[in-house]
CSV table of C-alpha atoms in Angstrom, one decimal:
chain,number,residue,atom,x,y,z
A,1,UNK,CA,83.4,118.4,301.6
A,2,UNK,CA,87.0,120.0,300.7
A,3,UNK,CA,86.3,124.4,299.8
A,4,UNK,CA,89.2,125.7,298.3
A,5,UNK,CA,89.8,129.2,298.7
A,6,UNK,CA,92.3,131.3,296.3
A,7,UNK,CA,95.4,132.5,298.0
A,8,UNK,CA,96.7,135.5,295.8
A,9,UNK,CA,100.4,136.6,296.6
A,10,UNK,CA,99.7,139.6,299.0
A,11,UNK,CA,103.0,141.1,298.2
A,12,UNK,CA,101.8,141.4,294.3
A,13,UNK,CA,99.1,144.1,293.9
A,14,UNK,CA,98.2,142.2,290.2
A,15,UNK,CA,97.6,139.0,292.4
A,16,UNK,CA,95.6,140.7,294.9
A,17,UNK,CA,93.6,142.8,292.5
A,18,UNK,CA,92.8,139.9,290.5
A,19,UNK,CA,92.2,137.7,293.4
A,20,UNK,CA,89.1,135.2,293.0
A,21,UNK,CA,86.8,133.9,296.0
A,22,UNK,CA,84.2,131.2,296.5
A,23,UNK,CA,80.9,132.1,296.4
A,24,UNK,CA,78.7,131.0,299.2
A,25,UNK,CA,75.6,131.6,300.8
A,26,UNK,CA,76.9,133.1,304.1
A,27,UNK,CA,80.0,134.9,302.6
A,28,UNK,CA,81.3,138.3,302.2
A,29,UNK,CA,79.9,141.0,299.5
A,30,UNK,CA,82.0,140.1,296.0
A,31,UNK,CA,81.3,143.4,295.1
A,32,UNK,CA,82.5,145.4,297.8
A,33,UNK,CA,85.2,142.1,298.7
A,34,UNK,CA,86.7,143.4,294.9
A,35,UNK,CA,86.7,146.9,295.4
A,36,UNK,CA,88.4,146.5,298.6
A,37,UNK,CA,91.0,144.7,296.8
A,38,UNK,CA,91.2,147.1,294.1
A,39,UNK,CA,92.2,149.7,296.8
A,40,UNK,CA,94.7,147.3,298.7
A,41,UNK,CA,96.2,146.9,295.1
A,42,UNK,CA,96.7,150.1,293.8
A,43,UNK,CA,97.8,151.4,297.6
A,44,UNK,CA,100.3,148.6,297.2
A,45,UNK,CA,101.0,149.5,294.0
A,46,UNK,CA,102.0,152.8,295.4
A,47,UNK,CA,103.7,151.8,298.4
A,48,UNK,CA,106.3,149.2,296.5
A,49,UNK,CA,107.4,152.3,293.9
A,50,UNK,CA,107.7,154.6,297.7
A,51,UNK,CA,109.5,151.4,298.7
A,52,UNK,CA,111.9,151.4,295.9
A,53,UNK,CA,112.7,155.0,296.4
A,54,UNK,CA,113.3,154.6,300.4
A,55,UNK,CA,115.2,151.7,299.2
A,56,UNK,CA,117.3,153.9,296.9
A,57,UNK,CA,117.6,156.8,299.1
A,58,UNK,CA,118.5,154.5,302.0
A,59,UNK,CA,121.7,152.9,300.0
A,60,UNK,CA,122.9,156.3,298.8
A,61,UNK,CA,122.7,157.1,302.2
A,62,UNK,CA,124.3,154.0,303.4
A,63,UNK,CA,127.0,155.2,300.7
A,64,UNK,CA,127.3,157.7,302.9
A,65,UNK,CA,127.5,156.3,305.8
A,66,UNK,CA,124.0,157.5,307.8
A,67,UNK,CA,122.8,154.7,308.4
A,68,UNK,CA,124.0,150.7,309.5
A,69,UNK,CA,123.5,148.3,306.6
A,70,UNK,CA,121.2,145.9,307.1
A,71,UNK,CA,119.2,147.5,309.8
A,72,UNK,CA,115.6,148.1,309.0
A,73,UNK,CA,112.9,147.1,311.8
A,74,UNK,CA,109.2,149.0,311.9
A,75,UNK,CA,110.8,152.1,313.4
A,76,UNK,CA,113.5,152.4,310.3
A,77,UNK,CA,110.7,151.7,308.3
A,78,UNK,CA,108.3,153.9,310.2
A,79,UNK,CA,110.6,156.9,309.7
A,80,UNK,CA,111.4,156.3,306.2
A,81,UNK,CA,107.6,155.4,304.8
A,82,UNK,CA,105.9,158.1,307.3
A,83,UNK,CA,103.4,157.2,309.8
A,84,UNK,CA,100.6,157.8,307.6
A,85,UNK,CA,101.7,155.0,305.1
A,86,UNK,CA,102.9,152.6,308.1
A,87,UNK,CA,99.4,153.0,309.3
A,88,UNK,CA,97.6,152.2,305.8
A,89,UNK,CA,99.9,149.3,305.6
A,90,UNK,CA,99.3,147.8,309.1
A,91,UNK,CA,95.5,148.7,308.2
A,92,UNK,CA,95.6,146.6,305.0
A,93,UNK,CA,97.8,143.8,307.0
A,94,UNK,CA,95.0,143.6,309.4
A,95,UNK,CA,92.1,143.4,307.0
A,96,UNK,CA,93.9,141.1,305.1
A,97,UNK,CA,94.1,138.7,308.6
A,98,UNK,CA,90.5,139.6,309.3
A,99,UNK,CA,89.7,138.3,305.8
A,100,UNK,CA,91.3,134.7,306.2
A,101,UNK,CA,90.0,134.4,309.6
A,102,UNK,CA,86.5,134.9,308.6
A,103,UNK,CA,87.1,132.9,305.7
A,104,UNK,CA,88.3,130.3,307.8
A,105,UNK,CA,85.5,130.5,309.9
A,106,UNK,CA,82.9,130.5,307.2
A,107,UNK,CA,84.7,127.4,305.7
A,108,UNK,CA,84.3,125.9,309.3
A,109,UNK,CA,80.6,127.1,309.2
A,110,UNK,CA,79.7,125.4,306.1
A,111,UNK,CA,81.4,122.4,306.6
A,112,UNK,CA,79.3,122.5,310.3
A,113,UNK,CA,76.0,123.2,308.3
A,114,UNK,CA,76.9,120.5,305.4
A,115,UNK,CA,77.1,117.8,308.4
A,116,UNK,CA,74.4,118.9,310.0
A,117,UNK,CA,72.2,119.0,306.6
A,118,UNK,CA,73.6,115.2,305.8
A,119,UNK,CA,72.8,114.7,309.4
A,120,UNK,CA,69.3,116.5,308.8
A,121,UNK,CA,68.6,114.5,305.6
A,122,UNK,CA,69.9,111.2,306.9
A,123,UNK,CA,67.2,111.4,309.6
A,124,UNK,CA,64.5,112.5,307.4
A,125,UNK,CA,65.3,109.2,305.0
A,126,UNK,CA,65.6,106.6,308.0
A,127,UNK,CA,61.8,107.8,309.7
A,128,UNK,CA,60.9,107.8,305.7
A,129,UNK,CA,61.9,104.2,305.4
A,130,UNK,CA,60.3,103.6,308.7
A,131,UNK,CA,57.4,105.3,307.5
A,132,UNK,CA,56.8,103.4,304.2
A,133,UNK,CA,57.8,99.9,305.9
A,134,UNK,CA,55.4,100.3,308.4
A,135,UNK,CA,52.8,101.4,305.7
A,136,UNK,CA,53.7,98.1,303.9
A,137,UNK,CA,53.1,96.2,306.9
A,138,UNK,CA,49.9,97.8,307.6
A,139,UNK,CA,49.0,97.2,304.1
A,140,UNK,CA,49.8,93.7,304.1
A,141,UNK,CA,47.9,93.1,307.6
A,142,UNK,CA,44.9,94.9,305.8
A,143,UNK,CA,45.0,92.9,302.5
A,144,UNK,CA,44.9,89.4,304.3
A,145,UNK,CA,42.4,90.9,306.6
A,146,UNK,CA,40.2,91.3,303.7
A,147,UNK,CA,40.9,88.1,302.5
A,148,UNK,CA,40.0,86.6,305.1
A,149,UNK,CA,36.9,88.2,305.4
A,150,UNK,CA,36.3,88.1,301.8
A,151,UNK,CA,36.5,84.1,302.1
A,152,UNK,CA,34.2,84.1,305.2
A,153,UNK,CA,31.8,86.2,303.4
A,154,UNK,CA,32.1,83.6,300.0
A,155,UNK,CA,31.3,80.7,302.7
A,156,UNK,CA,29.1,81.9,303.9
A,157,UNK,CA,27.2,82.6,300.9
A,158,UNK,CA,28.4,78.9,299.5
A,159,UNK,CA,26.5,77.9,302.4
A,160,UNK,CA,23.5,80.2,301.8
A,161,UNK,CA,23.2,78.7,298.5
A,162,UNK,CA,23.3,74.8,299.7
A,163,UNK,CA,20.9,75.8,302.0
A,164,UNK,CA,18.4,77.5,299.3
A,165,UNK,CA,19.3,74.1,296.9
A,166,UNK,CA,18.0,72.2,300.0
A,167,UNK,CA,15.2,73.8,300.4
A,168,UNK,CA,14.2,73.8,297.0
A,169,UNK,CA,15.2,70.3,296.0
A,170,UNK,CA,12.8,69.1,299.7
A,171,UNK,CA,9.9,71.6,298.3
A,172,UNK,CA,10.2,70.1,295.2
A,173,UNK,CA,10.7,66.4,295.9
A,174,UNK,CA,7.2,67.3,298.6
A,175,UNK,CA,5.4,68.5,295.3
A,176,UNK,CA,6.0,65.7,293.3
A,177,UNK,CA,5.2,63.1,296.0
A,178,UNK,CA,1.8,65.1,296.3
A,179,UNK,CA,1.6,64.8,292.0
A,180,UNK,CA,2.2,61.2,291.9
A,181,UNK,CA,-0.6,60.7,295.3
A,182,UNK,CA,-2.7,62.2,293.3
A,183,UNK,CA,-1.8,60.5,289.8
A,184,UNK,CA,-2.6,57.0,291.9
A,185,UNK,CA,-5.9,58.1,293.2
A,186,UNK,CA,-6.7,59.0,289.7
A,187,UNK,CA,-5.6,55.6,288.3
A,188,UNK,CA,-7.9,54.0,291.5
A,189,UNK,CA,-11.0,55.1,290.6
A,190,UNK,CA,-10.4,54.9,286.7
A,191,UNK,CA,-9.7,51.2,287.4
A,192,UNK,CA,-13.1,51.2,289.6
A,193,UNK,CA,-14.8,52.9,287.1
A,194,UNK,CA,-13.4,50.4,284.2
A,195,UNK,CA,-14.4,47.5,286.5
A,196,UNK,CA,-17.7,48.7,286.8
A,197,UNK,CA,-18.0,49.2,283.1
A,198,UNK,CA,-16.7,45.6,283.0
A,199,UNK,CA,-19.5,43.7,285.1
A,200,UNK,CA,-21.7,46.4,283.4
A,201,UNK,CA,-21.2,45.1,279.9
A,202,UNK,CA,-21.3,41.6,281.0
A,203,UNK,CA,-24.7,41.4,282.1
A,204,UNK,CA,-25.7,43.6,279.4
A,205,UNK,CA,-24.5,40.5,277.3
A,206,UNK,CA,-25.7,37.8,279.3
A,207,UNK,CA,-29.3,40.1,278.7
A,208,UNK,CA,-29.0,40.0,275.5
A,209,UNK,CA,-28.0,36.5,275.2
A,210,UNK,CA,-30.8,35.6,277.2
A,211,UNK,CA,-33.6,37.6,275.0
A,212,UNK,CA,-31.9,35.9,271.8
A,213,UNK,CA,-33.0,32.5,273.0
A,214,UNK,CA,-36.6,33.7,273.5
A,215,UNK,CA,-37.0,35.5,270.7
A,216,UNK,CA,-36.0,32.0,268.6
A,217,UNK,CA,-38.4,30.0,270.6
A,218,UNK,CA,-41.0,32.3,270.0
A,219,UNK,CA,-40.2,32.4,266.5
A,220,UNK,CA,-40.1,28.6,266.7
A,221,UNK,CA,-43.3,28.2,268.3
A,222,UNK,CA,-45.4,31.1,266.0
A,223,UNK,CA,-45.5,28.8,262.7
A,224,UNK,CA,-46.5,25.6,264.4
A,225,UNK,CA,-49.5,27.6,265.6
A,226,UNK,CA,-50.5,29.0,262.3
A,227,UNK,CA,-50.3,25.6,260.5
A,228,UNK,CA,-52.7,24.3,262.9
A,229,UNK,CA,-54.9,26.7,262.7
């Protein structure tokens, strides 16, 4: 992840005055970040118009002859800014240094904390596919589990059912064999009974047939007895 960090010209007190920073979670203050700048900028500010006087007091007295053109190390510039002001500047040069180091290092920290967050998150993703894949295997072992015992259960009542058609079907066929015993006995004896009847009736006849011929001899033989008398 690329931070970008605004780089104001430090010689320009407008630059560093309206200098812009990223905000992040671990970084300086922006409050008291801006008022430090405000402070570098107007003492800068003040030291470029003391520097354009030293530098116009130094080339008079160049003019003169005081002083080696050219020549202007920290001492030169020591003894014509005062040690007060050298000090304030070398104060603000350091602070400035301190500034990009720590801003270096708190790009370096983020960059540290971004990787270890994709690191963190990466992790977290691969036990969460791990997680829901062995979920879906334990699902699908569980849902052919219960299919299987789903279809044992469903034999097993297919074959509790046979078994109850069986048994009614033998209780059944054993009560109608008992019906139809019975319907035969029944037709025996009415056929006994009916032959019985039968040889009944026929000597009831032959009676009758018998007590027809007497009754027409005696009827034969009544007149022949009157007529003689």
């Amino acid at each position: 992840m690329a931070i970008s960090f605004s780089k104001p010209d430090p010689s320009s007190p407008a630059a560093v005055g309206s200098a812009q920073f990223n905000v992040t979670r671990r970084g300086f203050d922006q409050g008291e970040v801006r008022d430090f700048l405000r402070m570098v900028s107007a003492e800068l500010a003040r030291l470029q118009e003391r520097e354009k006087f030293l530098e116009s007091e130094m080339r008079a007295m160049q003019t003169r002859g005081l002083s080696d053109p050219g020549v202007l190390d920290e001492a030169t510039v020591t003894t014509l800014l005062g040690e007060e002001t050298a000090r304030v500047l070398s104060v603000a040069r350091e602070a400035a240094q301190q500034m990009r180091e720590r801003a270096a290092e708190t790009a370096e920290q983020m960059v540290r904390d971004a990787a270890n967050e994709v690191a963190r998150m990466r992790e977290e993703a691969e036990i969460e596919v791990s997680r829901r894949r062995n979920d879906a295997s334990s699902d699908s072992e569980a849902e052919i589990e219960l299919a299987k015992q789903q279809g044992r259960e469903m034999v097993n009542e297919a074959r509790a059912y046979r078994e109850k058609l069986l048994t009614e079907l033998a209780t059944r066929r054993e009560l109608a064999r008992q019906q139809i015993e019975e319907l035969i006995r029944h037709r025996d004896r009415l056929k006994a009974a009916f032959e019985r009847a039968s040889l009944a009736a026929s000597g009831a006849v032959g009676d009758l047939t018998d007590f027809d011929a007497a009754a027409e001899e005696f009827q034969q033989a009544v007149p022949v007895v009157i007529e003689t008398a």
